[in-house]
């Protein structure tokens, strides 16, 4: 499995310090909106160059097809590996984005975000009840959205490790990226991730990549924990 390190930092300096400590290790860096708003596209380019990094830009686009596909077009010159959009953005948004990637012969992979792993059934119901008075269970929503993504040109999806086995069976060509991962022995403590698994559990279930943030970024010895996680990948 691929290890994606979530650089959820407010400052570029902190991300650079971690990248320095992890130099030479085979990881992909996931840059979310918090850090991206600090570094901007220029900073992203510099970070890529300085650390020869494989990058995943996690901005979770969700807008009309024209806006999202033109945003994807903006990213074409930055040699990114992955970018995310919400599967709930719909077929036209995903198809238009895929068209931009194919037309520019880019290797950028579009990842669809299903239901965020911070949702549990109760919180999900609060959202879904706005669509239907007796909403489908969270897992059914995830499967339907992943199927839509697969039909609409998405390369992979981000989903909970609890859902990956069944989804992989239904969509063997999609890449499955799993957040909400906590390494063996990691002090869990209070967390907003409600459906967590260990790296080996994700691997057994057929995940292709894991996203790990705080267990690495808040660790005093990040290199050690990354090496341990890589052994389980
Ligand atoms: O710190 P932690 O390991 O919980 O970070 C997980 C990362 O994965 C965060 O950057 C979060 O935004 C992202 N993510 C998630 N659930 C999703 C999609 C992305 O937690 N469904």
PDB file of N, CA, C and O in Angstrom, residues 1 161 164-166 168 178 184 197-208 210 232-233:
ATOM      1  N   UNK A   1       0.842  -1.199   0.000  1.00  0.00           N
ATOM      2  CA  UNK A   1       0.000   0.000   0.000  1.00  0.00           C
ATOM      3  C   UNK A   1       0.873   1.243   0.000  1.00  0.00           C
ATOM      4  O   UNK A   1       1.987   1.240   0.513  1.00  0.00           O
ATOM      5  N   UNK A 161     -12.091   2.434   5.766  1.00  0.00           N
ATOM      6  CA  UNK A 161     -11.598   1.072   5.664  1.00  0.00           C
ATOM      7  C   UNK A 161     -12.686   0.039   5.926  1.00  0.00           C
ATOM      8  O   UNK A 161     -12.576  -1.114   5.523  1.00  0.00           O
ATOM      9  N   UNK A 164     -14.180  -0.796   2.411  1.00  0.00           N
ATOM     10  CA  UNK A 164     -13.352  -1.036   1.229  1.00  0.00           C
ATOM     11  C   UNK A 164     -13.529  -2.431   0.611  1.00  0.00           C
ATOM     12  O   UNK A 164     -13.556  -2.552  -0.619  1.00  0.00           O
ATOM     13  N   UNK A 165     -13.681  -3.487   1.428  1.00  0.00           N
ATOM     14  CA  UNK A 165     -13.729  -4.844   0.855  1.00  0.00           C
ATOM     15  C   UNK A 165     -14.846  -4.973  -0.171  1.00  0.00           C
ATOM     16  O   UNK A 165     -14.622  -5.401  -1.307  1.00  0.00           O
ATOM     17  N   UNK A 166     -16.049  -4.592   0.241  1.00  0.00           N
ATOM     18  CA  UNK A 166     -17.204  -4.730  -0.655  1.00  0.00           C
ATOM     19  C   UNK A 166     -17.068  -3.814  -1.869  1.00  0.00           C
ATOM     20  O   UNK A 166     -17.363  -4.215  -3.010  1.00  0.00           O
ATOM     21  N   UNK A 168     -14.345  -2.682  -3.291  1.00  0.00           N
ATOM     22  CA  UNK A 168     -13.278  -3.151  -4.189  1.00  0.00           C
ATOM     23  C   UNK A 168     -13.787  -4.304  -5.054  1.00  0.00           C
ATOM     24  O   UNK A 168     -13.434  -4.414  -6.234  1.00  0.00           O
ATOM     25  N   UNK A 178      -7.649   5.151   1.989  1.00  0.00           N
ATOM     26  CA  UNK A 178      -8.333   5.016   3.275  1.00  0.00           C
ATOM     27  C   UNK A 178      -7.767   5.952   4.347  1.00  0.00           C
ATOM     28  O   UNK A 178      -6.627   5.766   4.795  1.00  0.00           O
ATOM     29  N   UNK A 184      -0.998   0.518  14.956  1.00  0.00           N
ATOM     30  CA  UNK A 184      -1.038  -0.356  16.130  1.00  0.00           C
ATOM     31  C   UNK A 184      -0.349   0.314  17.301  1.00  0.00           C
ATOM     32  O   UNK A 184       0.730   0.887  17.136  1.00  0.00           O
ATOM     33  N   UNK A 197      -9.182   2.196  11.666  1.00  0.00           N
ATOM     34  CA  UNK A 197      -8.586   0.867  11.500  1.00  0.00           C
ATOM     35  C   UNK A 197      -7.069   1.012  11.550  1.00  0.00           C
ATOM     36  O   UNK A 197      -6.543   2.116  11.375  1.00  0.00           O
ATOM     37  N   UNK A 198      -6.352  -0.109  11.754  1.00  0.00           N
ATOM     38  CA  UNK A 198      -4.883  -0.069  11.683  1.00  0.00           C
ATOM     39  C   UNK A 198      -4.460  -0.289  10.222  1.00  0.00           C
ATOM     40  O   UNK A 198      -5.242  -0.807   9.421  1.00  0.00           O
ATOM     41  N   UNK A 199      -3.189   0.062   9.890  1.00  0.00           N
ATOM     42  CA  UNK A 199      -2.722  -0.157   8.516  1.00  0.00           C
ATOM     43  C   UNK A 199      -2.870  -1.620   8.070  1.00  0.00           C
ATOM     44  O   UNK A 199      -3.313  -1.883   6.937  1.00  0.00           O
ATOM     45  N   UNK A 200      -2.511  -2.576   8.940  1.00  0.00           N
ATOM     46  CA  UNK A 200      -2.617  -3.982   8.503  1.00  0.00           C
ATOM     47  C   UNK A 200      -4.059  -4.391   8.261  1.00  0.00           C
ATOM     48  O   UNK A 200      -4.347  -5.174   7.352  1.00  0.00           O
ATOM     49  N   UNK A 201      -4.978  -3.834   9.061  1.00  0.00           N
ATOM     50  CA  UNK A 201      -6.399  -4.162   8.823  1.00  0.00           C
ATOM     51  C   UNK A 201      -6.847  -3.625   7.469  1.00  0.00           C
ATOM     52  O   UNK A 201      -7.578  -4.286   6.733  1.00  0.00           O
ATOM     53  N   UNK A 202      -6.385  -2.423   7.129  1.00  0.00           N
ATOM     54  CA  UNK A 202      -6.759  -1.837   5.830  1.00  0.00           C
ATOM     55  C   UNK A 202      -6.199  -2.692   4.697  1.00  0.00           C
ATOM     56  O   UNK A 202      -6.878  -2.966   3.703  1.00  0.00           O
ATOM     57  N   UNK A 203      -4.948  -3.121   4.868  1.00  0.00           N
ATOM     58  CA  UNK A 203      -4.300  -3.937   3.829  1.00  0.00           C
ATOM     59  C   UNK A 203      -5.082  -5.229   3.605  1.00  0.00           C
ATOM     60  O   UNK A 203      -5.361  -5.614   2.467  1.00  0.00           O
ATOM     61  N   UNK A 204      -5.448  -5.882   4.715  1.00  0.00           N
ATOM     62  CA  UNK A 204      -6.210  -7.133   4.616  1.00  0.00           C
ATOM     63  C   UNK A 204      -7.514  -6.927   3.865  1.00  0.00           C
ATOM     64  O   UNK A 204      -7.990  -7.785   3.155  1.00  0.00           O
ATOM     65  N   UNK A 205      -8.105  -5.755   4.042  1.00  0.00           N
ATOM     66  CA  UNK A 205      -9.400  -5.473   3.417  1.00  0.00           C
ATOM     67  C   UNK A 205      -9.278  -4.997   1.976  1.00  0.00           C
ATOM     68  O   UNK A 205     -10.273  -4.726   1.323  1.00  0.00           O
ATOM     69  N   UNK A 206      -8.044  -4.817   1.500  1.00  0.00           N
ATOM     70  CA  UNK A 206      -7.864  -4.489   0.077  1.00  0.00           C
ATOM     71  C   UNK A 206      -7.635  -3.019  -0.232  1.00  0.00           C
ATOM     72  O   UNK A 206      -7.723  -2.623  -1.400  1.00  0.00           O
ATOM     73  N   UNK A 207      -7.318  -2.209   0.767  1.00  0.00           N
ATOM     74  CA  UNK A 207      -7.011  -0.792   0.499  1.00  0.00           C
ATOM     75  C   UNK A 207      -5.742  -0.654  -0.336  1.00  0.00           C
ATOM     76  O   UNK A 207      -4.835  -1.477  -0.240  1.00  0.00           O
ATOM     77  N   UNK A 208      -5.669   0.363  -1.174  1.00  0.00           N
ATOM     78  CA  UNK A 208      -4.480   0.598  -2.009  1.00  0.00           C
ATOM     79  C   UNK A 208      -3.551   1.629  -1.381  1.00  0.00           C
ATOM     80  O   UNK A 208      -2.367   1.671  -1.703  1.00  0.00           O
ATOM     81  N   UNK A 210      -3.150   4.404   2.355  1.00  0.00           N
ATOM     82  CA  UNK A 210      -3.721   4.927   3.602  1.00  0.00           C
ATOM     83  C   UNK A 210      -3.291   6.377   3.781  1.00  0.00           C
ATOM     84  O   UNK A 210      -2.204   6.761   3.362  1.00  0.00           O
ATOM     85  N   UNK A 232       4.114  -2.077   7.796  1.00  0.00           N
ATOM     86  CA  UNK A 232       2.779  -2.699   7.782  1.00  0.00           C
ATOM     87  C   UNK A 232       2.055  -2.490   6.455  1.00  0.00           C
ATOM     88  O   UNK A 232       0.945  -2.970   6.254  1.00  0.00           O
ATOM     89  N   UNK A 233       2.671  -1.697   5.581  1.00  0.00           N
ATOM     90  CA  UNK A 233       2.014  -1.416   4.290  1.00  0.00           C
ATOM     91  C   UNK A 233       2.317  -2.530   3.277  1.00  0.00           C
ATOM     92  O   UNK A 233       2.051  -2.452   2.129  1.00  0.00           O
TER      93      UNK A 233
END
